[in-house]
Every structure is written in structure tokens, then in C-alpha cells.
Amino acid sequence: MVEEKFFADREKLTLALANECAAALHAGIKANGHATFLVSGGSSPEPVYRELSRRPLPWQQVNVALVDERWVEKDEAGSNLAFIANSLLQNEAAKAPCLGMKNAAATPAEGEVDCERAYQELPRPFDVCVLGMGNDGHTASFFPHADGLAEALDPASEKLCKAITAKQSTVTGVHTERMTLTLAAILQAKEIKLLITGEEKLKVYREALLGDDENEMPVRSILKQRLKPVTVYWAP
């Protein structure tokens, strides 16, 4: 269920992935009058988003929504919503509506109901979901041994959103309180694209393929499932 697309350099990866995302969004709009684009934060997809932002799509018909979020305000460091606003929602794509996860609740657990309600309003099926992966084997906010992880990884869950409390690490930093799409939500996307760059993450990816413990390396929940194909993009 995993297709690998490996590139000689990041520029080639960026152009290929931007082309594929644009084509999938265009197809969704043509078929349904709208498309839904699930996006992750991180340095790896930033060039892809900037490339996509210049594509002349009918962006007002593309619903952009976050895959996960730190429980911080948009003007605070670490906000994925701010990252998407500054990278994807520029140029032509400035017209796209965007749904964030952070709401007025004090904690993700308290904000889960409102977040769920908002995400249930998104048009489905989701067209494209872009995921990244950390050096600890996390994807979305599926962090190793996190509180709430088992519920988030339940493929039969009817929930789209789940509050997560990660174990503090060099990867999470101080932002251990998170909101994430569930695995069940991600698997509703017609196309799932996992983007990794660099030799270190390639090594982590290879390790993830060799084992089955999703609690140890939650990215396995994406790579090992048999419900939806996943395309892995990598460049040095």
C-alpha cells in the first residue's frame, strides 16, 4: 500500500508534489465543485506550499484545514495556522478559506468538541492530506506513547479530531498539548502524501517499515494500514 517516489534533489520533489497536489485539488473541484486540502506544518512541506500558492487554481473553492496544531494562539511561536498562512495562503492561494484547530478553550481536551464540530462541516471526501514525519517516528500529532494516542489511532473511530498530550522531548519542545486529526480522519483522504527529507529521516522511515509497534513509532499507523494507499516522497 506504500508507493515510494524518491528524488535526486528537493527542487525536483517540490515541483512533483506541487503538481500532484494541484492536479488532485483541480479534480476534486471539477467533480464536486470544491476540494478539501489537509495540511501539516514543518520545514519539509514549506517549499511545496509556496510553489502551490502560485498555481492558478480556483482557490476560493479549496477548503484548507490543519492536520494538527499546538495549543497556541496564531500570534505565538509554533502555530501551524500561522505557518500555513505565511506559506500556502499567499499569492493565488490567499483566496482559500482555512480552518484551524485552536479555539477559545483552555486546553485541547476542553476544545475537542468544538474542534470536532467545525471539522465535521468540512466537505468530504477529503481530497489530499500532506503529512510529515519526525525523527522520533511521529506523524500528525501522533507522538510515541502520548496520552490519547490509542484513541487517535483507532481506525474505526467516528471522530475526526482528538486531543493529545505528548511526552516532552526535543521534538515536541514545550508544546506537549496538541490537537490532531485521527487516523480514521486521515484515511478518509483520497490521496495521502508522506513527505520526508534528509538521510536521518530516511533511516527512521526504513526502521518504521521493519516493525509493527505503533505506540513506539506512530507513523507505522499510516504506513502499515491496508485501507488507503500512501505515497512517500523523499529527497536528500
mmCIF file of C-alpha atoms in Angstrom:
data_model
loop_
_atom_site.group_PDB
_atom_site.id
_atom_site.type_symbol
_atom_site.label_atom_id
_atom_site.label_comp_id
_atom_site.label_asym_id
_atom_site.label_seq_id
_atom_site.Cartn_x
_atom_site.Cartn_y
_atom_site.Cartn_z
ATOM 1 C CA MET A 1 0.000 0.000 0.000
ATOM 2 C CA VAL A 2 3.106 2.251 0.060
ATOM 3 C CA GLU A 3 4.470 3.806 -3.116
ATOM 4 C CA GLU A 4 7.874 5.458 -2.906
ATOM 5 C CA LYS A 5 8.811 8.466 -5.009
ATOM 6 C CA PHE A 6 12.435 9.344 -4.330
ATOM 7 C CA PHE A 7 14.093 12.342 -5.983
ATOM 8 C CA ALA A 8 17.667 13.428 -6.628
ATOM 9 C CA ASP A 9 17.099 16.824 -5.004
ATOM 10 C CA ARG A 10 14.462 18.772 -3.116
ATOM 11 C CA GLU A 11 13.661 21.065 -6.027
ATOM 12 C CA LYS A 12 12.507 18.114 -8.117
ATOM 13 C CA LEU A 13 10.474 16.796 -5.177
ATOM 14 C CA THR A 14 8.871 20.194 -4.635
ATOM 15 C CA LEU A 15 7.761 20.544 -8.246
ATOM 16 C CA ALA A 16 6.466 16.977 -8.464
ATOM 17 C CA LEU A 17 4.478 17.121 -5.244
ATOM 18 C CA ALA A 18 3.089 20.577 -6.006
ATOM 19 C CA ASN A 19 1.982 19.338 -9.430
ATOM 20 C CA GLU A 20 0.267 16.294 -7.937
ATOM 21 C CA CYS A 21 -1.484 18.255 -5.198
ATOM 22 C CA ALA A 22 -2.683 20.850 -7.724
ATOM 23 C CA ALA A 23 -3.988 18.118 -10.017
ATOM 24 C CA ALA A 24 -5.843 16.376 -7.180
ATOM 25 C CA LEU A 25 -7.422 19.625 -5.984
ATOM 26 C CA HIS A 26 -8.443 20.525 -9.532
ATOM 27 C CA ALA A 27 -10.016 17.074 -9.965
ATOM 28 C CA GLY A 28 -11.949 17.475 -6.722
ATOM 29 C CA ILE A 29 -13.278 20.856 -7.782
ATOM 30 C CA LYS A 30 -14.242 19.526 -11.203
ATOM 31 C CA ALA A 31 -16.076 16.554 -9.684
ATOM 32 C CA ASN A 32 -17.720 18.199 -6.666
ATOM 33 C CA GLY A 33 -17.452 21.955 -7.049
ATOM 34 C CA HIS A 34 -14.987 22.099 -4.140
ATOM 35 C CA ALA A 35 -11.923 20.371 -2.702
ATOM 36 C CA THR A 36 -10.524 19.816 0.794
ATOM 37 C CA PHE A 37 -6.768 20.030 1.397
ATOM 38 C CA LEU A 38 -5.421 18.745 4.743
ATOM 39 C CA VAL A 39 -2.031 20.292 5.507
ATOM 40 C CA SER A 40 0.747 19.739 8.032
ATOM 41 C CA GLY A 41 3.322 22.173 9.359
ATOM 42 C CA GLY A 42 7.086 21.740 9.268
ATOM 43 C CA SER A 43 10.037 22.844 7.188
ATOM 44 C CA SER A 44 9.831 19.994 4.652
ATOM 45 C CA PRO A 45 6.493 20.964 3.036
ATOM 46 C CA GLU A 46 7.108 24.720 3.113
ATOM 47 C CA PRO A 47 8.635 24.918 -0.402
ATOM 48 C CA VAL A 48 5.765 22.804 -1.727
ATOM 49 C CA TYR A 49 3.198 25.170 -0.226
ATOM 50 C CA ARG A 50 4.988 28.218 -1.623
ATOM 51 C CA GLU A 51 5.066 26.626 -5.077
ATOM 52 C CA LEU A 52 1.397 25.665 -4.819
ATOM 53 C CA SER A 53 0.408 29.160 -3.731
ATOM 54 C CA ARG A 54 1.310 30.455 -7.185
ATOM 55 C CA ARG A 55 -0.808 27.933 -9.066
ATOM 56 C CA PRO A 56 -3.890 29.490 -10.734
ATOM 57 C CA LEU A 57 -6.489 27.240 -9.143
ATOM 58 C CA PRO A 58 -9.948 28.470 -8.098
ATOM 59 C CA TRP A 59 -8.647 28.652 -4.549
ATOM 60 C CA GLN A 60 -11.868 30.040 -3.121
ATOM 61 C CA GLN A 61 -13.256 26.534 -3.754
ATOM 62 C CA VAL A 62 -10.419 24.814 -1.866
ATOM 63 C CA ASN A 63 -11.013 24.229 1.839
ATOM 64 C CA VAL A 64 -7.628 24.207 3.572
ATOM 65 C CA ALA A 65 -7.591 22.596 7.027
ATOM 66 C CA LEU A 66 -4.850 21.732 9.508
ATOM 67 C CA VAL A 67 -3.801 18.149 10.211
ATOM 68 C CA ASP A 68 -2.676 19.089 13.727
ATOM 69 C CA GLU A 69 -1.875 22.044 15.927
ATOM 70 C CA ARG A 70 -0.029 23.059 19.056
ATOM 71 C CA TRP A 71 -2.440 24.631 21.545
ATOM 72 C CA VAL A 72 -1.121 28.143 20.971
ATOM 73 C CA GLU A 73 -2.599 31.314 19.545
ATOM 74 C CA LYS A 74 -1.899 32.258 15.936
ATOM 75 C CA ASP A 75 0.473 35.035 17.005
ATOM 76 C CA GLU A 76 2.525 32.708 19.236
ATOM 77 C CA ALA A 77 5.613 30.767 18.217
ATOM 78 C CA GLY A 78 4.858 27.287 16.927
ATOM 79 C CA SER A 79 1.420 27.976 15.462
ATOM 80 C CA ASN A 80 0.775 25.770 12.444
ATOM 81 C CA LEU A 81 -2.078 28.063 11.416
ATOM 82 C CA ALA A 82 0.356 30.988 11.195
ATOM 83 C CA PHE A 83 2.818 28.813 9.283
ATOM 84 C CA ILE A 84 0.179 27.856 6.709
ATOM 85 C CA ALA A 85 -0.986 31.466 6.425
ATOM 86 C CA ASN A 86 2.589 32.599 5.724
ATOM 87 C CA SER A 87 3.493 29.816 3.287
ATOM 88 C CA LEU A 88 0.429 28.425 1.481
ATOM 89 C CA LEU A 89 -2.179 31.180 1.858
ATOM 90 C CA GLN A 90 -0.242 33.635 -0.257
ATOM 91 C CA ASN A 91 -0.371 34.787 -3.883
ATOM 92 C CA GLU A 92 -3.201 32.993 -5.737
ATOM 93 C CA ALA A 93 -3.967 30.801 -2.705
ATOM 94 C CA ALA A 94 -4.678 33.805 -0.485
ATOM 95 C CA LYS A 95 -8.327 33.349 -1.525
ATOM 96 C CA ALA A 96 -8.615 29.895 0.055
ATOM 97 C CA PRO A 97 -10.690 29.507 3.246
ATOM 98 C CA CYS A 98 -8.662 27.916 6.038
ATOM 99 C CA LEU A 99 -9.842 26.018 9.114
ATOM 100 C CA GLY A 100 -7.615 25.985 12.176
ATOM 101 C CA MET A 101 -7.873 23.821 15.275
ATOM 102 C CA LYS A 102 -7.074 26.155 18.171
ATOM 103 C CA ASN A 103 -10.209 27.634 19.726
ATOM 104 C CA ALA A 104 -11.026 29.586 22.868
ATOM 105 C CA ALA A 105 -10.842 26.580 25.209
ATOM 106 C CA ALA A 106 -8.009 26.495 27.749
ATOM 107 C CA THR A 107 -6.845 23.021 26.753
ATOM 108 C CA PRO A 108 -7.189 20.721 23.741
ATOM 109 C CA ALA A 109 -9.297 18.322 25.802
ATOM 110 C CA GLU A 110 -11.751 21.111 26.586
ATOM 111 C CA GLY A 111 -11.700 22.319 22.979
ATOM 112 C CA GLU A 112 -12.137 18.924 21.358
ATOM 113 C CA VAL A 113 -15.926 19.097 20.982
ATOM 114 C CA ASP A 114 -15.865 22.476 19.241
ATOM 115 C CA CYS A 115 -12.964 21.435 17.039
ATOM 116 C CA GLU A 116 -14.810 18.256 16.082
ATOM 117 C CA ARG A 117 -17.953 20.211 15.244
ATOM 118 C CA ALA A 118 -16.013 22.550 12.949
ATOM 119 C CA TYR A 119 -14.205 19.728 11.156
ATOM 120 C CA GLN A 120 -17.411 17.771 10.634
ATOM 121 C CA GLU A 121 -18.540 20.682 8.461
ATOM 122 C CA LEU A 122 -15.670 20.213 6.001
ATOM 123 C CA PRO A 123 -16.722 18.848 2.602
ATOM 124 C CA ARG A 124 -15.853 15.197 2.123
ATOM 125 C CA PRO A 125 -14.262 13.120 0.849
ATOM 126 C CA PHE A 126 -11.043 14.921 1.699
ATOM 127 C CA ASP A 127 -9.011 15.220 -1.485
ATOM 128 C CA VAL A 128 -5.384 15.412 -0.351
ATOM 129 C CA CYS A 129 -3.644 15.001 3.001
ATOM 130 C CA VAL A 130 0.008 16.044 3.319
ATOM 131 C CA LEU A 131 1.836 14.503 6.271
ATOM 132 C CA GLY A 132 5.352 14.867 7.609
ATOM 133 C CA MET A 133 7.388 12.701 9.945
ATOM 134 C CA GLY A 134 9.639 13.498 12.890
ATOM 135 C CA ASN A 135 12.908 11.870 13.849
ATOM 136 C CA ASP A 136 11.006 10.152 16.678
ATOM 137 C CA GLY A 137 8.666 8.436 14.227
ATOM 138 C CA HIS A 138 5.650 10.692 14.831
ATOM 139 C CA THR A 139 3.308 11.990 12.171
ATOM 140 C CA ALA A 140 0.454 14.487 12.586
ATOM 141 C CA SER A 141 0.440 14.780 16.410
ATOM 142 C CA PHE A 142 0.658 11.026 16.872
ATOM 143 C CA PHE A 143 3.607 11.115 19.271
ATOM 144 C CA PRO A 144 5.202 7.989 20.761
ATOM 145 C CA HIS A 145 3.484 6.878 23.982
ATOM 146 C CA ALA A 146 1.331 10.037 24.087
ATOM 147 C CA ASP A 147 -1.777 10.293 26.241
ATOM 148 C CA GLY A 148 -4.712 9.865 23.876
ATOM 149 C CA LEU A 149 -2.679 8.057 21.211
ATOM 150 C CA ALA A 150 -4.612 4.788 21.304
ATOM 151 C CA GLU A 151 -7.905 6.596 20.695
ATOM 152 C CA ALA A 152 -6.360 8.737 17.947
ATOM 153 C CA LEU A 153 -5.084 5.632 16.122
ATOM 154 C CA ASP A 154 -8.373 3.712 16.222
ATOM 155 C CA PRO A 155 -9.188 3.237 12.511
ATOM 156 C CA ALA A 156 -12.848 2.598 13.371
ATOM 157 C CA SER A 157 -13.263 5.871 15.277
ATOM 158 C CA GLU A 158 -16.077 8.186 14.220
ATOM 159 C CA LYS A 159 -14.109 11.180 15.498
ATOM 160 C CA LEU A 160 -12.146 13.454 13.211
ATOM 161 C CA CYS A 161 -10.269 15.293 15.972
ATOM 162 C CA LYS A 162 -8.501 14.123 19.134
ATOM 163 C CA ALA A 163 -6.721 15.950 21.942
ATOM 164 C CA ILE A 164 -3.184 14.629 22.528
ATOM 165 C CA THR A 165 -0.740 15.153 25.364
ATOM 166 C CA ALA A 166 2.729 14.234 24.152
ATOM 167 C CA LYS A 167 5.672 13.267 26.314
ATOM 168 C CA GLN A 168 8.049 16.208 26.436
ATOM 169 C CA SER A 169 11.079 15.685 24.209
ATOM 170 C CA THR A 170 13.482 17.514 21.948
ATOM 171 C CA VAL A 171 10.925 17.009 19.158
ATOM 172 C CA THR A 172 7.852 18.338 20.968
ATOM 173 C CA GLY A 173 9.657 21.090 22.842
ATOM 174 C CA VAL A 174 7.449 22.711 25.467
ATOM 175 C CA HIS A 175 4.285 22.344 23.368
ATOM 176 C CA THR A 176 3.025 18.968 24.550
ATOM 177 C CA GLU A 177 -0.676 19.897 24.417
ATOM 178 C CA ARG A 178 -1.911 19.246 20.882
ATOM 179 C CA MET A 179 -4.944 18.655 18.719
ATOM 180 C CA THR A 180 -4.723 16.209 15.840
ATOM 181 C CA LEU A 181 -6.787 14.616 13.151
ATOM 182 C CA THR A 182 -7.452 10.992 13.979
ATOM 183 C CA LEU A 183 -6.132 8.152 11.859
ATOM 184 C CA ALA A 184 -9.736 7.494 10.806
ATOM 185 C CA ALA A 185 -9.985 11.081 9.521
ATOM 186 C CA ILE A 186 -6.713 10.890 7.598
ATOM 187 C CA LEU A 187 -7.826 7.646 5.987
ATOM 188 C CA GLN A 188 -10.823 9.490 4.544
ATOM 189 C CA ALA A 189 -8.454 11.388 2.251
ATOM 190 C CA LYS A 190 -8.417 10.215 -1.343
ATOM 191 C CA GLU A 191 -4.660 10.811 -1.509
ATOM 192 C CA ILE A 192 -2.229 10.554 1.429
ATOM 193 C CA LYS A 193 1.224 12.005 0.818
ATOM 194 C CA LEU A 194 4.018 11.492 3.374
ATOM 195 C CA LEU A 195 6.881 13.925 2.828
ATOM 196 C CA ILE A 196 10.333 13.336 4.317
ATOM 197 C CA THR A 197 13.732 14.838 3.549
ATOM 198 C CA GLY A 198 17.297 14.066 4.554
ATOM 199 C CA GLU A 199 19.250 10.917 5.330
ATOM 200 C CA GLU A 200 18.295 10.829 9.003
ATOM 201 C CA LYS A 201 14.569 10.732 8.309
ATOM 202 C CA LEU A 202 15.090 8.155 5.584
ATOM 203 C CA LYS A 203 16.703 5.933 8.209
ATOM 204 C CA VAL A 204 13.732 6.493 10.561
ATOM 205 C CA TYR A 205 11.317 5.682 7.739
ATOM 206 C CA ARG A 206 13.144 2.436 6.955
ATOM 207 C CA GLU A 207 13.036 1.487 10.629
ATOM 208 C CA ALA A 208 9.300 2.184 10.738
ATOM 209 C CA LEU A 209 8.734 -0.194 7.837
ATOM 210 C CA LEU A 210 10.544 -3.004 9.627
ATOM 211 C CA GLY A 211 8.458 -3.003 12.831
ATOM 212 C CA ASP A 212 4.839 -3.099 13.942
ATOM 213 C CA ASP A 213 4.739 -1.235 17.277
ATOM 214 C CA GLU A 214 2.634 1.867 16.529
ATOM 215 C CA ASN A 215 2.997 3.159 20.084
ATOM 216 C CA GLU A 216 6.769 3.301 19.605
ATOM 217 C CA MET A 217 6.669 4.765 16.084
ATOM 218 C CA PRO A 218 3.176 6.068 15.331
ATOM 219 C CA VAL A 219 3.969 6.741 11.663
ATOM 220 C CA ARG A 220 3.523 2.980 11.301
ATOM 221 C CA SER A 221 -0.218 3.546 11.664
ATOM 222 C CA ILE A 222 -0.091 5.253 8.266
ATOM 223 C CA LEU A 223 2.476 3.013 6.611
ATOM 224 C CA LYS A 224 1.103 -0.337 7.802
ATOM 225 C CA GLN A 225 -2.642 0.179 7.321
ATOM 226 C CA ARG A 226 -4.308 -1.602 4.423
ATOM 227 C CA LEU A 227 -7.244 0.717 3.794
ATOM 228 C CA LYS A 228 -5.725 3.503 1.723
ATOM 229 C CA PRO A 229 -2.611 3.807 -0.467
ATOM 230 C CA VAL A 230 0.150 6.103 0.780
ATOM 231 C CA THR A 231 2.772 7.825 -1.372
ATOM 232 C CA VAL A 232 6.108 8.582 0.296
ATOM 233 C CA TYR A 233 8.171 11.441 -1.142
ATOM 234 C CA TRP A 234 11.846 11.749 -0.241
ATOM 235 C CA ALA A 235 14.840 13.781 -1.307
ATOM 236 C CA PRO A 236 18.281 14.234 0.313
#
